[in-house]
Amino acid sequence: MTETFSFDRAAIGAARDRFFAPVGQRPVIMGIVNVTPDSFSDGGLFVSKEAALAQATKLAAEGADIVDVGAESTRPGHTPVPPEEEWARLAPLLATLVREAGVPVSIDTYKAVTARRALSVGVAVINDVWGLQRDPDMAHAVAEAGAGVVVMHNRAAADPEIDIVSDMLRFFERSLEIARRAGVSEAHIALDPGIGFGKNRQQNYAALRATPALLALGFPLLIGVSRKSIFKDLPEARVEGRLVGTLAANLLMAAEGAQIFRVHDVAEHKAAFEVLSILGAAKG
């Protein structure tokens, strides 16, 4: 039996616009809540509805502009999760989270059926780690609901021989054409270079340095480096200790013009961005 979905486009649109409205005015913070047993940083910590709601509420209180919920780890070497299992992790949580988080909610998924289920309970943004290219129905799901979308660059495997920036630009060209054909508004799209996805370490750094070239495409840029292994060689760089590297990278990317930052540590980023703003104003 085929599922049917209805979307409250007005409510989704209002929450989507609340997320995009500050873009270009100040750094926008996306707080991470993983309801997974195996995510690299916080796997298993928020698998219960109560723990996930508490974490989402905490992140919103600390200054997150949106809460991004993921139910399938996409770390290197992850085990893919079938749609029904992914939704079983999300279903007890999402409707309540949309009502109670106090900020818009996004869903980290590359599956159109999961996206439609999430959008039907009021999720406003789809964060697709395969940039609308893994599931051919994803762009249509986003367009039907009038949702926002984060289009992330990805590769099945790293290839050290390629020019990663050229590869990213070609990838985004394809993704944006898919979005256009499906009827997704360009005003509701953000791009993500996909740090840690299908890239070796040097390519990850090259992708970050390519921020000006990516911004030239004309879309907000989301940076997702939080606690990732590119910082693993820093002193005391256990997973929790990668905050210093994360903050340094995100502050530099903000200075380069990136606008959205997907992070585990919201309060620390809120404070760091406030200092950046104060110093910028003083310099001006």
mmCIF file of N, CA, C and O in Angstrom, residues 87-136:
data_model
loop_
_atom_site.group_PDB
_atom_site.id
_atom_site.type_symbol
_atom_site.label_atom_id
_atom_site.label_comp_id
_atom_site.label_asym_id
_atom_site.label_seq_id
_atom_site.Cartn_x
_atom_site.Cartn_y
_atom_site.Cartn_z
ATOM 1 N N TRP A 87 13.011 5.399 10.369
ATOM 2 C CA TRP A 87 11.795 6.056 10.828
ATOM 3 C C TRP A 87 11.384 5.575 12.218
ATOM 4 O O TRP A 87 10.847 6.356 13.018
ATOM 5 N N ALA A 88 11.663 4.334 12.536
ATOM 6 C CA ALA A 88 11.340 3.839 13.880
ATOM 7 C C ALA A 88 12.111 4.616 14.948
ATOM 8 O O ALA A 88 11.618 4.795 16.068
ATOM 9 N N ARG A 89 13.300 5.081 14.626
ATOM 10 C CA ARG A 89 14.068 5.895 15.570
ATOM 11 C C ARG A 89 13.526 7.321 15.662
ATOM 12 O O ARG A 89 13.643 7.974 16.697
ATOM 13 N N LEU A 90 12.946 7.801 14.567
ATOM 14 C CA LEU A 90 12.495 9.186 14.501
ATOM 15 C C LEU A 90 11.045 9.387 14.926
ATOM 16 O O LEU A 90 10.699 10.419 15.514
ATOM 17 N N ALA A 91 10.205 8.423 14.609
ATOM 18 C CA ALA A 91 8.754 8.601 14.789
ATOM 19 C C ALA A 91 8.352 8.972 16.211
ATOM 20 O O ALA A 91 7.475 9.829 16.400
ATOM 21 N N PRO A 92 8.948 8.370 17.258
ATOM 22 C CA PRO A 92 8.513 8.744 18.610
ATOM 23 C C PRO A 92 8.880 10.172 19.001
ATOM 24 O O PRO A 92 8.372 10.695 19.985
ATOM 25 N N LEU A 93 9.765 10.803 18.238
ATOM 26 C CA LEU A 93 10.379 12.060 18.646
ATOM 27 C C LEU A 93 9.926 13.281 17.868
ATOM 28 O O LEU A 93 9.686 14.345 18.454
ATOM 29 N N LEU A 94 9.804 13.159 16.546
ATOM 30 C CA LEU A 94 9.790 14.350 15.705
ATOM 31 C C LEU A 94 8.614 15.283 15.955
ATOM 32 O O LEU A 94 8.788 16.507 16.063
ATOM 33 N N ALA A 95 7.391 14.750 16.018
ATOM 34 C CA ALA A 95 6.234 15.631 16.180
ATOM 35 C C ALA A 95 6.338 16.436 17.472
ATOM 36 O O ALA A 95 6.066 17.648 17.496
ATOM 37 N N THR A 96 6.757 15.778 18.538
ATOM 38 C CA THR A 96 6.929 16.484 19.814
ATOM 39 C C THR A 96 8.051 17.504 19.715
ATOM 40 O O THR A 96 7.934 18.630 20.221
ATOM 41 N N LEU A 97 9.128 17.138 19.061
ATOM 42 C CA LEU A 97 10.252 18.052 18.915
ATOM 43 C C LEU A 97 9.854 19.301 18.127
ATOM 44 O O LEU A 97 10.217 20.428 18.496
ATOM 45 N N VAL A 98 9.100 19.113 17.057
ATOM 46 C CA VAL A 98 8.633 20.258 16.264
ATOM 47 C C VAL A 98 7.807 21.203 17.129
ATOM 48 O O VAL A 98 7.923 22.432 17.036
ATOM 49 N N ARG A 99 6.978 20.622 17.999
ATOM 50 C CA ARG A 99 6.112 21.452 18.857
ATOM 51 C C ARG A 99 6.886 22.136 19.976
ATOM 52 O O ARG A 99 6.575 23.274 20.340
ATOM 53 N N GLU A 100 7.906 21.462 20.531
ATOM 54 C CA GLU A 100 8.475 21.902 21.789
ATOM 55 C C GLU A 100 9.899 22.449 21.725
ATOM 56 O O GLU A 100 10.360 23.057 22.695
ATOM 57 N N ALA A 101 10.583 22.280 20.614
ATOM 58 C CA ALA A 101 11.992 22.686 20.569
ATOM 59 C C ALA A 101 12.166 24.195 20.667
ATOM 60 O O ALA A 101 13.175 24.683 21.180
ATOM 61 N N GLY A 102 11.209 24.938 20.149
ATOM 62 C CA GLY A 102 11.322 26.384 20.162
ATOM 63 C C GLY A 102 12.091 26.959 18.996
ATOM 64 O O GLY A 102 12.216 28.177 18.846
ATOM 65 N N VAL A 103 12.629 26.091 18.150
ATOM 66 C CA VAL A 103 13.333 26.495 16.929
ATOM 67 C C VAL A 103 12.911 25.545 15.810
ATOM 68 O O VAL A 103 12.371 24.465 16.076
ATOM 69 N N PRO A 104 13.149 25.914 14.547
ATOM 70 C CA PRO A 104 12.851 24.977 13.458
ATOM 71 C C PRO A 104 13.640 23.668 13.608
ATOM 72 O O PRO A 104 14.666 23.616 14.289
ATOM 73 N N VAL A 105 13.131 22.645 12.948
ATOM 74 C CA VAL A 105 13.755 21.323 12.993
ATOM 75 C C VAL A 105 14.103 20.891 11.578
ATOM 76 O O VAL A 105 13.287 21.042 10.648
ATOM 77 N N SER A 106 15.313 20.360 11.403
ATOM 78 C CA SER A 106 15.711 19.751 10.138
ATOM 79 C C SER A 106 15.966 18.276 10.360
ATOM 80 O O SER A 106 16.173 17.825 11.495
ATOM 81 N N ILE A 107 15.964 17.538 9.268
ATOM 82 C CA ILE A 107 16.181 16.093 9.352
ATOM 83 C C ILE A 107 17.342 15.725 8.435
ATOM 84 O O ILE A 107 17.411 16.152 7.288
ATOM 85 N N ASP A 108 18.275 14.964 8.964
ATOM 86 C CA ASP A 108 19.463 14.544 8.233
ATOM 87 C C ASP A 108 19.166 13.185 7.605
ATOM 88 O O ASP A 108 19.268 12.152 8.267
ATOM 89 N N THR A 109 18.772 13.203 6.332
ATOM 90 C CA THR A 109 18.434 11.962 5.637
ATOM 91 C C THR A 109 18.645 12.143 4.147
ATOM 92 O O THR A 109 18.555 13.255 3.623
ATOM 93 N N TYR A 110 18.931 11.031 3.456
ATOM 94 C CA TYR A 110 19.025 11.065 1.998
ATOM 95 C C TYR A 110 17.902 10.241 1.357
ATOM 96 O O TYR A 110 17.913 10.024 0.146
ATOM 97 N N LYS A 111 16.934 9.809 2.168
ATOM 98 C CA LYS A 111 15.841 8.972 1.681
ATOM 99 C C LYS A 111 14.554 9.796 1.569
ATOM 100 O O LYS A 111 14.108 10.397 2.552
ATOM 101 N N ALA A 112 13.934 9.777 0.397
ATOM 102 C CA ALA A 112 12.743 10.595 0.173
ATOM 103 C C ALA A 112 11.583 10.163 1.057
ATOM 104 O O ALA A 112 10.819 11.009 1.536
ATOM 105 N N VAL A 113 11.421 8.882 1.288
ATOM 106 C CA VAL A 113 10.289 8.442 2.112
ATOM 107 C C VAL A 113 10.455 8.929 3.547
ATOM 108 O O VAL A 113 9.472 9.364 4.179
ATOM 109 N N THR A 114 11.667 8.898 4.072
ATOM 110 C CA THR A 114 11.902 9.435 5.411
ATOM 111 C C THR A 114 11.666 10.940 5.423
ATOM 112 O O THR A 114 11.076 11.485 6.370
ATOM 113 N N ALA A 115 12.117 11.609 4.381
ATOM 114 C CA ALA A 115 11.911 13.056 4.301
ATOM 115 C C ALA A 115 10.417 13.387 4.299
ATOM 116 O O ALA A 115 9.976 14.281 5.038
ATOM 117 N N ARG A 116 9.621 12.676 3.504
ATOM 118 C CA ARG A 116 8.181 12.958 3.448
ATOM 119 C C ARG A 116 7.520 12.699 4.806
ATOM 120 O O ARG A 116 6.656 13.470 5.241
ATOM 121 N N ARG A 117 7.888 11.622 5.455
ATOM 122 C CA ARG A 117 7.322 11.339 6.778
ATOM 123 C C ARG A 117 7.667 12.455 7.752
ATOM 124 O O ARG A 117 6.826 12.895 8.547
ATOM 125 N N ALA A 118 8.907 12.922 7.704
ATOM 126 C CA ALA A 118 9.330 13.993 8.607
ATOM 127 C C ALA A 118 8.642 15.309 8.272
ATOM 128 O O ALA A 118 8.202 16.039 9.171
ATOM 129 N N LEU A 119 8.536 15.611 7.006
ATOM 130 C CA LEU A 119 7.877 16.850 6.594
ATOM 131 C C LEU A 119 6.396 16.847 6.961
ATOM 132 O O LEU A 119 5.820 17.894 7.286
ATOM 133 N N SER A 120 5.793 15.674 6.960
ATOM 134 C CA SER A 120 4.361 15.589 7.289
ATOM 135 C C SER A 120 4.082 15.914 8.749
ATOM 136 O O SER A 120 2.936 16.204 9.117
ATOM 137 N N VAL A 121 5.120 15.887 9.614
ATOM 138 C CA VAL A 121 4.929 16.256 11.015
ATOM 139 C C VAL A 121 5.544 17.609 11.332
ATOM 140 O O VAL A 121 5.668 17.988 12.489
ATOM 141 N N GLY A 122 5.968 18.335 10.292
ATOM 142 C CA GLY A 122 6.365 19.713 10.485
ATOM 143 C C GLY A 122 7.835 20.039 10.394
ATOM 144 O O GLY A 122 8.223 21.197 10.616
ATOM 145 N N VAL A 123 8.677 19.069 10.090
ATOM 146 C CA VAL A 123 10.088 19.375 9.845
ATOM 147 C C VAL A 123 10.179 20.341 8.668
ATOM 148 O O VAL A 123 9.423 20.229 7.696
ATOM 149 N N ALA A 124 11.102 21.301 8.755
ATOM 150 C CA ALA A 124 11.111 22.402 7.791
ATOM 151 C C ALA A 124 12.249 22.344 6.781
ATOM 152 O O ALA A 124 12.184 23.002 5.733
ATOM 153 N N VAL A 125 13.310 21.590 7.083
ATOM 154 C CA VAL A 125 14.497 21.566 6.231
ATOM 155 C C VAL A 125 14.991 20.131 6.118
ATOM 156 O O VAL A 125 15.023 19.396 7.116
ATOM 157 N N ILE A 126 15.379 19.742 4.912
ATOM 158 C CA ILE A 126 15.978 18.434 4.673
ATOM 159 C C ILE A 126 17.470 18.630 4.454
ATOM 160 O O ILE A 126 17.890 19.429 3.615
ATOM 161 N N ASN A 127 18.264 17.910 5.225
ATOM 162 C CA ASN A 127 19.718 17.967 5.138
ATOM 163 C C ASN A 127 20.177 16.672 4.466
ATOM 164 O O ASN A 127 20.259 15.629 5.107
ATOM 165 N N ASP A 128 20.457 16.752 3.157
ATOM 166 C CA ASP A 128 20.710 15.558 2.345
ATOM 167 C C ASP A 128 22.208 15.416 2.080
ATOM 168 O O ASP A 128 22.794 16.176 1.304
ATOM 169 N N VAL A 129 22.826 14.406 2.695
ATOM 170 C CA VAL A 129 24.271 14.219 2.550
ATOM 171 C C VAL A 129 24.658 13.719 1.161
ATOM 172 O O VAL A 129 25.857 13.639 0.853
ATOM 173 N N TRP A 130 23.669 13.414 0.326
ATOM 174 C CA TRP A 130 23.973 13.050 -1.054
ATOM 175 C C TRP A 130 23.451 14.087 -2.050
ATOM 176 O O TRP A 130 23.330 13.801 -3.236
ATOM 177 N N GLY A 131 23.150 15.268 -1.560
ATOM 178 C CA GLY A 131 22.890 16.397 -2.448
ATOM 179 C C GLY A 131 21.810 16.181 -3.488
ATOM 180 O O GLY A 131 21.942 16.627 -4.631
ATOM 181 N N LEU A 132 20.727 15.471 -3.111
ATOM 182 C CA LEU A 132 19.585 15.196 -4.006
ATOM 183 C C LEU A 132 19.922 14.195 -5.107
ATOM 184 O O LEU A 132 19.116 13.991 -6.012
ATOM 185 N N GLN A 133 21.087 13.534 -5.011
ATOM 186 C CA GLN A 133 21.521 12.659 -6.100
ATOM 187 C C GLN A 133 21.459 11.174 -5.764
ATOM 188 O O GLN A 133 21.622 10.343 -6.661
ATOM 189 N N ARG A 134 21.204 10.797 -4.523
ATOM 190 C CA ARG A 134 21.128 9.382 -4.186
ATOM 191 C C ARG A 134 19.721 8.846 -4.408
ATOM 192 O O ARG A 134 19.550 7.746 -4.961
ATOM 193 N N ASP A 135 18.698 9.580 -3.978
ATOM 194 C CA ASP A 135 17.304 9.188 -4.149
ATOM 195 C C ASP A 135 16.670 10.137 -5.158
ATOM 196 O O ASP A 135 16.521 11.335 -4.898
ATOM 197 N N PRO A 136 16.274 9.640 -6.333
ATOM 198 C CA PRO A 136 15.754 10.520 -7.380
ATOM 199 C C PRO A 136 14.454 11.220 -7.022
ATOM 200 O O PRO A 136 14.045 12.158 -7.705
#
